[in-house]
CSV table of C-alpha atoms and ligand atoms in Angstrom, one decimal:
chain,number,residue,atom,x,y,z
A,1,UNK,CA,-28.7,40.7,11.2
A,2,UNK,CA,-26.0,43.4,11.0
A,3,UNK,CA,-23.0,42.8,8.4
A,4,UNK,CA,-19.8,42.6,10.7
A,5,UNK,CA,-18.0,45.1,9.1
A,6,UNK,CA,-20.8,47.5,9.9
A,7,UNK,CA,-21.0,46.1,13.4
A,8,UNK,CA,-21.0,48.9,16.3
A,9,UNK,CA,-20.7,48.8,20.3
A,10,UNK,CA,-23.6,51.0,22.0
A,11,UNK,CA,-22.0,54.3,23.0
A,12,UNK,CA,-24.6,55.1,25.7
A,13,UNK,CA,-24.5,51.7,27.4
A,14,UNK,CA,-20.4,51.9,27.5
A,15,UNK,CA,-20.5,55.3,28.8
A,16,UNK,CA,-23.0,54.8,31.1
A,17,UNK,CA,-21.0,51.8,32.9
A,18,UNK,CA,-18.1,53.7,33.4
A,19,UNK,CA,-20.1,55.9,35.6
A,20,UNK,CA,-21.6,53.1,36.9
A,21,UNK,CA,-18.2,51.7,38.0
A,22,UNK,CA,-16.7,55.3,38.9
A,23,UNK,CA,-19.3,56.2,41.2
A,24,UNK,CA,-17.8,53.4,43.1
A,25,UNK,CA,-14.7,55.2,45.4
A,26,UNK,CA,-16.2,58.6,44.1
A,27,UNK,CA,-14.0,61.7,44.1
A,28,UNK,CA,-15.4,64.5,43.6
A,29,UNK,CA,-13.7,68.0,42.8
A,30,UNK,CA,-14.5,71.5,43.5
A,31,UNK,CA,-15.1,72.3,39.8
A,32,UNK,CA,-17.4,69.5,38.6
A,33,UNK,CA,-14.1,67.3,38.4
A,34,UNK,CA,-15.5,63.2,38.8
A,35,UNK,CA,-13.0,60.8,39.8
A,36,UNK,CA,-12.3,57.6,41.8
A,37,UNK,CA,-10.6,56.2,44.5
A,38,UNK,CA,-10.2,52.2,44.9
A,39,UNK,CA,-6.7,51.5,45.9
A,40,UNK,CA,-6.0,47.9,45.3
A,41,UNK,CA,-7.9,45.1,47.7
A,42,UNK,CA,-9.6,47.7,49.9
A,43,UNK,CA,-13.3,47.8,50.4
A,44,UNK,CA,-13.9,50.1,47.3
A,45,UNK,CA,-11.8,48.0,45.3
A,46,UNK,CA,-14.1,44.9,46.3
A,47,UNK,CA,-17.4,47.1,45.5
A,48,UNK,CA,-16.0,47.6,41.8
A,49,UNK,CA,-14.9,44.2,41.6
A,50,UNK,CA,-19.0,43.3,42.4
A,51,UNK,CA,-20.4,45.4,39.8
A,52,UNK,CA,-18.2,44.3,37.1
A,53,UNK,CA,-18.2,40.5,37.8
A,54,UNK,CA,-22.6,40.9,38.7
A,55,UNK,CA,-22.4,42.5,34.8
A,56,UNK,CA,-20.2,39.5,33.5
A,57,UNK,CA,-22.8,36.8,35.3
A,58,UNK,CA,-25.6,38.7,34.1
A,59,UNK,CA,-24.2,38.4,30.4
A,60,UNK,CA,-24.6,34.2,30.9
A,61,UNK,CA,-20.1,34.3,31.0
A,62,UNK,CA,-18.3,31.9,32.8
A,63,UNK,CA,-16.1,33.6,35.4
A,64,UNK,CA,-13.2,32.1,36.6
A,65,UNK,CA,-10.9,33.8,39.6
A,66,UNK,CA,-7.4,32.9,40.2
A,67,UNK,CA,-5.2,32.5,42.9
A,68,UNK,CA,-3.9,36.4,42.8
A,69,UNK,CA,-7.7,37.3,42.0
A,70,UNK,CA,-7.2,38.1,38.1
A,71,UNK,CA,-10.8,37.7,37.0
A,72,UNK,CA,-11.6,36.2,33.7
A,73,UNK,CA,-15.1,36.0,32.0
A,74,UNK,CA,-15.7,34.0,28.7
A,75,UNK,CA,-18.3,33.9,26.1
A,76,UNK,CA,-17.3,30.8,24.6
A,77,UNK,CA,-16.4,30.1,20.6
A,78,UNK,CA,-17.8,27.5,18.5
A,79,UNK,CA,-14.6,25.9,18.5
A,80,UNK,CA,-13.7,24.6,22.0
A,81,UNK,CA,-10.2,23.7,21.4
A,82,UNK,CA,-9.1,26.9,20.1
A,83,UNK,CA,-7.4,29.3,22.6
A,84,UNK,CA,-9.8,32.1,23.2
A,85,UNK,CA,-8.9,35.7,22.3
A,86,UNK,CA,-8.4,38.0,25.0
A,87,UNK,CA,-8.8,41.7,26.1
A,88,UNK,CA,-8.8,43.5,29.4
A,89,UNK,CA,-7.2,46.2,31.9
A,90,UNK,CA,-7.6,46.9,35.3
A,91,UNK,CA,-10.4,48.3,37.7
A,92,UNK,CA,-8.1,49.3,40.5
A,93,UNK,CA,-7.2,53.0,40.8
A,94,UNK,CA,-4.6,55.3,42.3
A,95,UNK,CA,-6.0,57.4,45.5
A,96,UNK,CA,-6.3,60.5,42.6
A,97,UNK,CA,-7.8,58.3,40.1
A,98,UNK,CA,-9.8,59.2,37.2
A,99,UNK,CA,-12.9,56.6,35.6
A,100,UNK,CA,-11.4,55.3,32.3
A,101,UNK,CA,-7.5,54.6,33.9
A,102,UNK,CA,-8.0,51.4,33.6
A,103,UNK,CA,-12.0,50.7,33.3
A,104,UNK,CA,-12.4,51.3,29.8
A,105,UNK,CA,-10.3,48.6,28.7
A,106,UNK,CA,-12.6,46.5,31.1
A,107,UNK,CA,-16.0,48.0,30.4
A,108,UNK,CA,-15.1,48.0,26.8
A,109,UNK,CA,-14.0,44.7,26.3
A,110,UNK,CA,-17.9,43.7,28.4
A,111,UNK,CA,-19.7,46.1,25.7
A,112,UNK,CA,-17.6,44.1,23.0
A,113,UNK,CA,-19.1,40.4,24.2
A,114,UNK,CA,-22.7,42.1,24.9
A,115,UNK,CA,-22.8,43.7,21.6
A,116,UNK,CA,-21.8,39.8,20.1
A,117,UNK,CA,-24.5,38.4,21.8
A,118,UNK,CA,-27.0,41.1,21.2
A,119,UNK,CA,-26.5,40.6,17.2
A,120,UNK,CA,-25.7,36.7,17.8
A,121,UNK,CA,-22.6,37.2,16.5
A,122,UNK,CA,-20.6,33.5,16.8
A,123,UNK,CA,-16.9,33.3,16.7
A,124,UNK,CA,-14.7,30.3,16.4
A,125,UNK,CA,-12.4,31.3,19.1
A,126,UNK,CA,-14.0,32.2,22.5
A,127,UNK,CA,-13.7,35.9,23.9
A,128,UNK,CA,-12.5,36.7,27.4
A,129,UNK,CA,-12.6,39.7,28.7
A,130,UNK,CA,-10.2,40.1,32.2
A,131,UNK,CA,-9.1,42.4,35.4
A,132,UNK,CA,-6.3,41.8,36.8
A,133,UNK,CA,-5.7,42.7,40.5
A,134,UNK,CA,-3.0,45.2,41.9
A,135,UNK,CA,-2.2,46.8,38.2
A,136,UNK,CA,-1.2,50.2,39.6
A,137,UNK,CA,1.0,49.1,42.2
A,138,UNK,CA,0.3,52.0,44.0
A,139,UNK,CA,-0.7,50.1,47.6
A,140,UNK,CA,0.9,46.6,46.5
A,141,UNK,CA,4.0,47.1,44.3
A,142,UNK,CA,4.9,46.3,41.5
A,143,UNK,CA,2.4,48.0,39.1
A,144,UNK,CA,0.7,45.6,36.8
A,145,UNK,CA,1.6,42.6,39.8
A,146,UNK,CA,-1.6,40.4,39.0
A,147,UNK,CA,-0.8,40.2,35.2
A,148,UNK,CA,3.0,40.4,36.5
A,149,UNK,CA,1.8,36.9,37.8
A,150,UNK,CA,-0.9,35.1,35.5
A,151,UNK,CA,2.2,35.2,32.7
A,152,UNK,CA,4.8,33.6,35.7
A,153,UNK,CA,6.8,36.7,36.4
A,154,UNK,CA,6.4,36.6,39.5
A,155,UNK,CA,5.5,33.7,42.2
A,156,UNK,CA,1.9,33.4,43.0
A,157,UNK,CA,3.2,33.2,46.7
A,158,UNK,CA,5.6,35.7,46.9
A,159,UNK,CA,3.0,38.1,45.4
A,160,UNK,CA,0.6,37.1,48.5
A,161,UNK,CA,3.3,38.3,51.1
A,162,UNK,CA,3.8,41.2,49.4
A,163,UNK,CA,3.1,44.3,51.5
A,164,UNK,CA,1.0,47.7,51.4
A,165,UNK,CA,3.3,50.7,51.6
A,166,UNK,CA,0.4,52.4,53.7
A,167,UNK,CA,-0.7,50.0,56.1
A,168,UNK,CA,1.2,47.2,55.7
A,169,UNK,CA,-1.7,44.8,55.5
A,170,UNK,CA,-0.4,41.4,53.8
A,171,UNK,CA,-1.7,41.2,50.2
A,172,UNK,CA,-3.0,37.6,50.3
A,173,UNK,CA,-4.7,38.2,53.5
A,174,UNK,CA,-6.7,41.5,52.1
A,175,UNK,CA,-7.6,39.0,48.8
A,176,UNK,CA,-8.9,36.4,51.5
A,177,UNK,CA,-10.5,40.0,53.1
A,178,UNK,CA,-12.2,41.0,50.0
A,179,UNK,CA,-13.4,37.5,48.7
A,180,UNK,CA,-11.2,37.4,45.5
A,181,UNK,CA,-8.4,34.4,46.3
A,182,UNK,CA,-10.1,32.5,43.6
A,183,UNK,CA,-9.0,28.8,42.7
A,184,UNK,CA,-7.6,29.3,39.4
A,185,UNK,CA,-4.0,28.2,39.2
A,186,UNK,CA,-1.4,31.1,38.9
A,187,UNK,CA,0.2,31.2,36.7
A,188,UNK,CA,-2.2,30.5,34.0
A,189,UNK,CA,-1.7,26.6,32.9
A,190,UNK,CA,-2.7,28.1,29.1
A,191,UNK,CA,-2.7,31.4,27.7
A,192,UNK,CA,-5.1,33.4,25.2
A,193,UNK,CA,-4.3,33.4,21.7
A,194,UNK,CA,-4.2,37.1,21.8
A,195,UNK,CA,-4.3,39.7,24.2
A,196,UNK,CA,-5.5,43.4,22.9
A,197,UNK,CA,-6.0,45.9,25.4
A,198,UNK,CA,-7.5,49.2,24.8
A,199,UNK,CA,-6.5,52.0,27.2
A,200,UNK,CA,-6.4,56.0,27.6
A,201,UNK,CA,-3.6,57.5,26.6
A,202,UNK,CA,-2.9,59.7,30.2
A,203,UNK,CA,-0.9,61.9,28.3
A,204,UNK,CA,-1.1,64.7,25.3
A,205,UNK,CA,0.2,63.5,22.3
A,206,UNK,CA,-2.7,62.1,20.3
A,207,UNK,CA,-5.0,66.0,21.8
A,208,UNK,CA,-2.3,67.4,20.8
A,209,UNK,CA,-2.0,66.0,17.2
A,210,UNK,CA,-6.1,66.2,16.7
A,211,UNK,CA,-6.0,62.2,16.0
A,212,UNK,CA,-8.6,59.6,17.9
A,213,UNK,CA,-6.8,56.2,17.5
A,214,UNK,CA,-3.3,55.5,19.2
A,215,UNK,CA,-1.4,52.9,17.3
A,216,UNK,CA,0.8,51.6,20.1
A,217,UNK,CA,4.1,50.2,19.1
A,218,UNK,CA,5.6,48.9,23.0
A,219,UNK,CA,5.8,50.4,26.4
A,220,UNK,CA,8.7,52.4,28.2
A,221,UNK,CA,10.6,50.8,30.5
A,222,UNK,CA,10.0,51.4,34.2
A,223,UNK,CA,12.1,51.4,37.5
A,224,UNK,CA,10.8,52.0,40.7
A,225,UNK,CA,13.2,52.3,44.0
A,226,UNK,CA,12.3,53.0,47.5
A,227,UNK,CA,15.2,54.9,49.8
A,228,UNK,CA,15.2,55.0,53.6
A,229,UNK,CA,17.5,58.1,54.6
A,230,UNK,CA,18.5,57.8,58.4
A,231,UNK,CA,19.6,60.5,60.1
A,232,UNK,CA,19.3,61.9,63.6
A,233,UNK,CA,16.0,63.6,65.0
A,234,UNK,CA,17.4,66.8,66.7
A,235,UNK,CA,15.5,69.7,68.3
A,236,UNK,CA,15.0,72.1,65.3
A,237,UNK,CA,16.4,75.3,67.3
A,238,UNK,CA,19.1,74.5,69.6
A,239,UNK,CA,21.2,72.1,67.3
A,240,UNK,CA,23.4,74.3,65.4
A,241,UNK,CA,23.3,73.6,61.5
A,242,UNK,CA,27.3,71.8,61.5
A,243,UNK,CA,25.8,69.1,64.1
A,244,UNK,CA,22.4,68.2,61.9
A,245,UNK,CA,22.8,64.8,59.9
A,246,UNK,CA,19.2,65.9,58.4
A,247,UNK,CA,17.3,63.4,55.8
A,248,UNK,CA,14.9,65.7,55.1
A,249,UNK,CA,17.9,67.9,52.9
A,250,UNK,CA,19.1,65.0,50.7
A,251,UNK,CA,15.5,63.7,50.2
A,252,UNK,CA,15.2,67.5,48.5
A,253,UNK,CA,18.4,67.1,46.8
A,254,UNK,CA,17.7,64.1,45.4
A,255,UNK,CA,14.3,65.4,44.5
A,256,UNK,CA,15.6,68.3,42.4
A,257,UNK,CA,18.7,65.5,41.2
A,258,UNK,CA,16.2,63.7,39.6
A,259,UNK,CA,14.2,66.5,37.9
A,260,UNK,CA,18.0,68.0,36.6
A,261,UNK,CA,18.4,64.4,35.4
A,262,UNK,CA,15.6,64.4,32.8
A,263,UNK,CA,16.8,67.3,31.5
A,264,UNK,CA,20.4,66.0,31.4
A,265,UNK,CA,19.6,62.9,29.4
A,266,UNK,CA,16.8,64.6,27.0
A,267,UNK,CA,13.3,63.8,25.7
A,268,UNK,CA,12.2,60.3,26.7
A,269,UNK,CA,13.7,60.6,30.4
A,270,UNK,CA,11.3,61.4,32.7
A,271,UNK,CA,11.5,60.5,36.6
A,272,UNK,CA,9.5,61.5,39.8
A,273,UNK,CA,9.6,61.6,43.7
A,274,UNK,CA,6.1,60.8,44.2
A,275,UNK,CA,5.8,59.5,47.9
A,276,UNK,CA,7.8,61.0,50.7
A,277,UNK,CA,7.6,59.8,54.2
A,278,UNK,CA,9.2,61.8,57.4
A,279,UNK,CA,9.1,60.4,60.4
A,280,UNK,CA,8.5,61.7,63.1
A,281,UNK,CA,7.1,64.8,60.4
A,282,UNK,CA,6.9,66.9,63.3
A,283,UNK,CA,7.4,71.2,62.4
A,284,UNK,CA,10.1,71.5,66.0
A,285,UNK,CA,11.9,67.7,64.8
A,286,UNK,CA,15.0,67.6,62.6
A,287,UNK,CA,13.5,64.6,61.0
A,288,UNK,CA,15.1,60.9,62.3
A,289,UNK,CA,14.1,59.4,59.0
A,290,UNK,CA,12.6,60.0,55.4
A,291,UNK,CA,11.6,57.5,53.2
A,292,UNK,CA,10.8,58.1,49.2
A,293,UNK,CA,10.2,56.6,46.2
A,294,UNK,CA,12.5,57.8,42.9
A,295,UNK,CA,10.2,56.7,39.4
A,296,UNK,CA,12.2,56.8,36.6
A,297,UNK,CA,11.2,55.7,33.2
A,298,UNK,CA,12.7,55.9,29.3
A,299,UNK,CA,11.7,53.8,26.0
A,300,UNK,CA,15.2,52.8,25.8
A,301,UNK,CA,16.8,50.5,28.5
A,302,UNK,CA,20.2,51.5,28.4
A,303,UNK,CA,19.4,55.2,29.1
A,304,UNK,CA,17.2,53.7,31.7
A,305,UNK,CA,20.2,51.8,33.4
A,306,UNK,CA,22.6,54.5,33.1
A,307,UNK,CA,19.3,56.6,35.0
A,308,UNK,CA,19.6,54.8,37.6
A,309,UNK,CA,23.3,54.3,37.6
A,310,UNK,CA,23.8,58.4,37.8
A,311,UNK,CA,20.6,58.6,40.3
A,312,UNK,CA,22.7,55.8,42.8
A,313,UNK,CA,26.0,57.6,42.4
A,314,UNK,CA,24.3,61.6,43.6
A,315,UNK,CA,22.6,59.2,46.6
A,316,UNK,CA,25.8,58.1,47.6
A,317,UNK,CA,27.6,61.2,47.7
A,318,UNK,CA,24.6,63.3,48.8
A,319,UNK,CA,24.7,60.8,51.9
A,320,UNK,CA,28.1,61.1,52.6
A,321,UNK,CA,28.2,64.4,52.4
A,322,UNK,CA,25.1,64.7,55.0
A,323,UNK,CA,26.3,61.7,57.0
A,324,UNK,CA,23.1,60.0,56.4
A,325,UNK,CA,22.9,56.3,56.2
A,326,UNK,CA,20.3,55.2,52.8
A,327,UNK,CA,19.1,51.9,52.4
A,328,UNK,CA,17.2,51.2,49.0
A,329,UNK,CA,14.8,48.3,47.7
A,330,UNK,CA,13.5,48.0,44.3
A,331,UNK,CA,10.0,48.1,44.0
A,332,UNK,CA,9.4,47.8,40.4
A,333,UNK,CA,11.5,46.9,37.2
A,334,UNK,CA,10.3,46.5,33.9
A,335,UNK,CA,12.4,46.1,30.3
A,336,UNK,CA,10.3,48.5,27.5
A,337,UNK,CA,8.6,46.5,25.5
A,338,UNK,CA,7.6,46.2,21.8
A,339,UNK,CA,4.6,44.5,20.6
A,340,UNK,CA,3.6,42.2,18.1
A,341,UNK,CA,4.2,44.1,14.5
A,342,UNK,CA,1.4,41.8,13.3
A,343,UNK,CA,-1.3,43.1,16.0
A,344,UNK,CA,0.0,46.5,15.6
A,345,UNK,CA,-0.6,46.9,11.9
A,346,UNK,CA,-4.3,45.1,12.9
A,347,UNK,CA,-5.4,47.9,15.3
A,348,UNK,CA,-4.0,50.4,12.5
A,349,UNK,CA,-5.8,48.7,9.7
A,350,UNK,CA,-9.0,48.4,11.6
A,351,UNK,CA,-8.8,52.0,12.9
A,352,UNK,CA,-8.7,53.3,9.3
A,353,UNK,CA,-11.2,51.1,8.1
A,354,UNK,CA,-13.5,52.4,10.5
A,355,UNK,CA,-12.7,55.9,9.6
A,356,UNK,CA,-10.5,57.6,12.6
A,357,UNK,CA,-7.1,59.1,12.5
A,358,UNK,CA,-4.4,57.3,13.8
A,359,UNK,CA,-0.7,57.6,15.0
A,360,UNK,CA,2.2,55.0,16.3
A,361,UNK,CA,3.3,56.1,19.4
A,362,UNK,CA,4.6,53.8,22.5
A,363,UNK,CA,3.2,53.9,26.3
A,364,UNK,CA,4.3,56.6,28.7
A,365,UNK,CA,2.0,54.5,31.3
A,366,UNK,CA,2.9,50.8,32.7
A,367,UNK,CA,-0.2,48.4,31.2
A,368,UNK,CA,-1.0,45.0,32.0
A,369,UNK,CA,-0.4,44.5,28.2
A,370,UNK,CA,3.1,45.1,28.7
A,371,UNK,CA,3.0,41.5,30.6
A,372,UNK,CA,0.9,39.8,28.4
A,373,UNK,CA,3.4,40.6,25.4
A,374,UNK,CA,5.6,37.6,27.1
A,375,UNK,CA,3.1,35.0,26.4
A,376,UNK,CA,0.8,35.8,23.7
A,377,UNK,CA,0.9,38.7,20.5
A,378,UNK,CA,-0.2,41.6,22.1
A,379,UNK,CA,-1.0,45.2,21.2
A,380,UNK,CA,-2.6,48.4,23.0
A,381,UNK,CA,-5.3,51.1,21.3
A,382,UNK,CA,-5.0,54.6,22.9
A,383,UNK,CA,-7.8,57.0,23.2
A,384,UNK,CA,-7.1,60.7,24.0
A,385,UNK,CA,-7.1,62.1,27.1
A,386,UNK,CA,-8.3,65.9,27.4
A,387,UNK,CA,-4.9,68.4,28.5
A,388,UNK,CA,-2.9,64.8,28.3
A,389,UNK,CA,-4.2,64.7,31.9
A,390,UNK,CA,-4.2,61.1,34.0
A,391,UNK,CA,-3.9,59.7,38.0
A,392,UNK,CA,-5.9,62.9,38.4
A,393,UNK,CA,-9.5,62.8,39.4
A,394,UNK,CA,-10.5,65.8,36.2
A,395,UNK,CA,-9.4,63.1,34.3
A,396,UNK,CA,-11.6,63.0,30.9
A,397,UNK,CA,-11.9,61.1,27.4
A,398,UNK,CA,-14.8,62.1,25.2
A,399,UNK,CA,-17.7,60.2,24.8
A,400,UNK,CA,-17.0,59.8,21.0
A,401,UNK,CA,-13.0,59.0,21.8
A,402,UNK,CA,-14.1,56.1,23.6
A,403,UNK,CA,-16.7,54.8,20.9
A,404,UNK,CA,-14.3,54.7,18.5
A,405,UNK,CA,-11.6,53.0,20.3
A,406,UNK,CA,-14.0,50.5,22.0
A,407,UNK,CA,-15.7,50.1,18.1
A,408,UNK,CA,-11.7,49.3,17.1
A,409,UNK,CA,-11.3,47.0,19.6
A,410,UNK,CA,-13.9,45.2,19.0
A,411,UNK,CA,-13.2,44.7,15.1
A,412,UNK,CA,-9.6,43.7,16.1
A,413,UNK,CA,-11.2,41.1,17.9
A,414,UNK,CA,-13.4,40.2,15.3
A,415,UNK,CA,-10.9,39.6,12.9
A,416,UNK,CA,-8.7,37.4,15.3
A,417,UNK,CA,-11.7,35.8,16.5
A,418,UNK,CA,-12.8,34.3,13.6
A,419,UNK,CA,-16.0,36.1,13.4
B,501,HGY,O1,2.6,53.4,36.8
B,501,HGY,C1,2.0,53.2,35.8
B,501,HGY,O2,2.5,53.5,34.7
B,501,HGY,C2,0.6,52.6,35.8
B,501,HGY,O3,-0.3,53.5,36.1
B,501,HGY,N1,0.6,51.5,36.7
B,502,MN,MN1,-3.9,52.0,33.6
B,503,MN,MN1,-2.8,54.2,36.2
């Protein structure tokens, strides 16, 4: 019997999971580059969903499904009527997507429970390890929606009439599709006593600084809008220039707004133009319509309001100018968030105990930990991501990154587990 303290996950078996799982959507690049693609709810999405819950079954769990098709799986504590600790991420991708966005908080938090059971490990408070569905919001927005709804953010039925941006399939009829409307109520009628999630970083501060363990002190705050620009389609050589009421010209100025902006309002700004839609996108067409989406994010929210504030003023007068009309919806809005000082000095603690290098830092990235922080102390471990690099199919965390962050996780666990 191993000593806990000198307790260790099995590098090979997490690494060789996350294949597993990333063959699944496969993506594969001109230069060796291995990523996936499983937009929320779609077929590739249901294959992942398959393997994971088959591994969670074939580890004796009990898996529950709710109602927005969060999946939970339990290895149960010796006390029943403690809340059970929990950790988790996501297992849906963007359409770029690299293999640990995502699955290594997943497949880690699996390797945690099997590596438990394989040294008969009890703990007093059970361990769940989750998915939750829709967390990049790519296809279904907002990002992190299922978590969004399993802590009552959001109503389980509005969440099921939400729409896909590229089809606009109906998001409770594509769960129905894919087998995943489970019967657990949403949102949850109890929540776990804890909720640590361990995630790559997607960006290049901890490569950067040569340390293993990211300390994660909150997430940014993150606003999402979605503009319609009408104009008039015209024939692109016989309409002089004074007559064109062209959306295509203030989707760019408000593309090139919104990178000036960042550089206006300094360091933690950032904001992108990531999906733009002309209609009828024809090369002879002075486009009738363009649709995009304006991303801005910043750790504090009253630089993130006055963002958007600055971003809504240059729309307006862009479109007057241009005699456009612009309609806008939010599809996204989330507060930063800190987390739990307590858990954060516990993933620090444990990190240095088991030897790594650490740093504070808070989350570039949206994480379904940034909902969980509303109902339960909640904190994050970042690994590091090779060039900082993330929604990008060369995506890439060494094999010995995500050994120690899965081997921090599961001491975290451990001690808040009652091991
Ligand atoms: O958008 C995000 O930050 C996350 O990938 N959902
Ligand atoms: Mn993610
Ligand atoms: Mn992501």
């Amino acid at each position: 019997m191993t000593d806990i303290p000198e307790l260790r996950i099995d590098a090979d078996r997490l690494v060789a999971r996350i294949e597993a799982l990333g063959e699944i959507g496969a993506v594969l690049g001109p230069n060796g580059e291995r990523g996936s693609s499983r937009l929320a709810l779609t077929d590739d999405d249901r294959q992942g969903r398959d393997l994971v819950v088959t591994w969670m079954r074939d580890l004796g769990l009990r898996v529950e499904i709710d109602r927005i098709g969060n999946v939970f799986a339990t290895r149960e504590g010796s006390d029943p009527t403690l809340a059970p600790v929990m950790t988790g991420s996501h297992i849906d991708t963007v359409a770029t997507g690299g293999r640990f966005d995502g699955n290594l908080g997943v497949i880690a938090g699996l390797e945690v429970i099997e590596t438990l059971i394989t040294h008969d490990v009890t703990t007093e408070r059970g361990v769940t390890v989750a998915f939750f569905t829709d967390e990049e919001g790519a296809r279904f927005p907002p990002d992190m929606l299922g978590s969004l709804v399993y802590v009552g953010g959001l109503g389980v039925e509005d969440a099921l009439d939400v729409r896909a941006v590229d089809d606009g399939a109906r998001l409770g009829d594509e769960l129905e599709r894919i087998g995943y409307a489970g019967p657990r109520p949403a949102p949850a009628a109890a929540f776990p006593h804890c909720f640590v999630e361990l995630h790559i970083e997607q960006g290049p501060i901890l490569e950067d600084a040569g340390v293993t363990i990211g300390v994660v002190t909150g997430v940014q705050g993150i606003s999402w809008t979605e503009l319609m620009i009408s104009g008039r389609s015209a024939h692109a050589g016989t309409t002089p220039m004074r007559l064109r009421r062209d959306p295509m010209l203030v989707a760019a100025q408000i593309t090139s707004f919104v990178r000036d902006l960042t550089g206006e309002l300094g360091a933690d700004q950032v904001g992108t133009v990531g999906r733009l839609d002309a209609h009828p996108n024809l090369v002879n067409v002075v486009p009738a319509s363009v649709t995009l989406t304006v991303d801005l994010r910043n750790t504090d929210e009253e630089a993130l309001q006055l963002a958007e504030e600055r971003t809504r003023e240059f729309v307006a007068a862009a479109a007057g100018d241009e005699v456009v009309e612009v309609s806008q919806r939010s599809l996204a809005r989330f507060a930063p968030v800190e987390f739990d000082p307590s858990m954060v000095d516990a993933v620090e603690r444990v990190a240095r105990r088991l030897g790594h290098s650490t740093q504070r830092l808070p989350s570039g990235a949206g994480h379904d930990a940034q909902m969980l922080a509303r109902v339960c102390p909640t904190a994050m471990i970042f690994t590091p991501s090779v060039e900082g690099l993330s929604h990008n199919i060369a995506e890439l965390t060494h094999p010995a990154d995500l050994a120690a962050g899965a081997d921090v996780l599961l001491h975290v666990l451990l001690e808040r587990a009652g091991a």
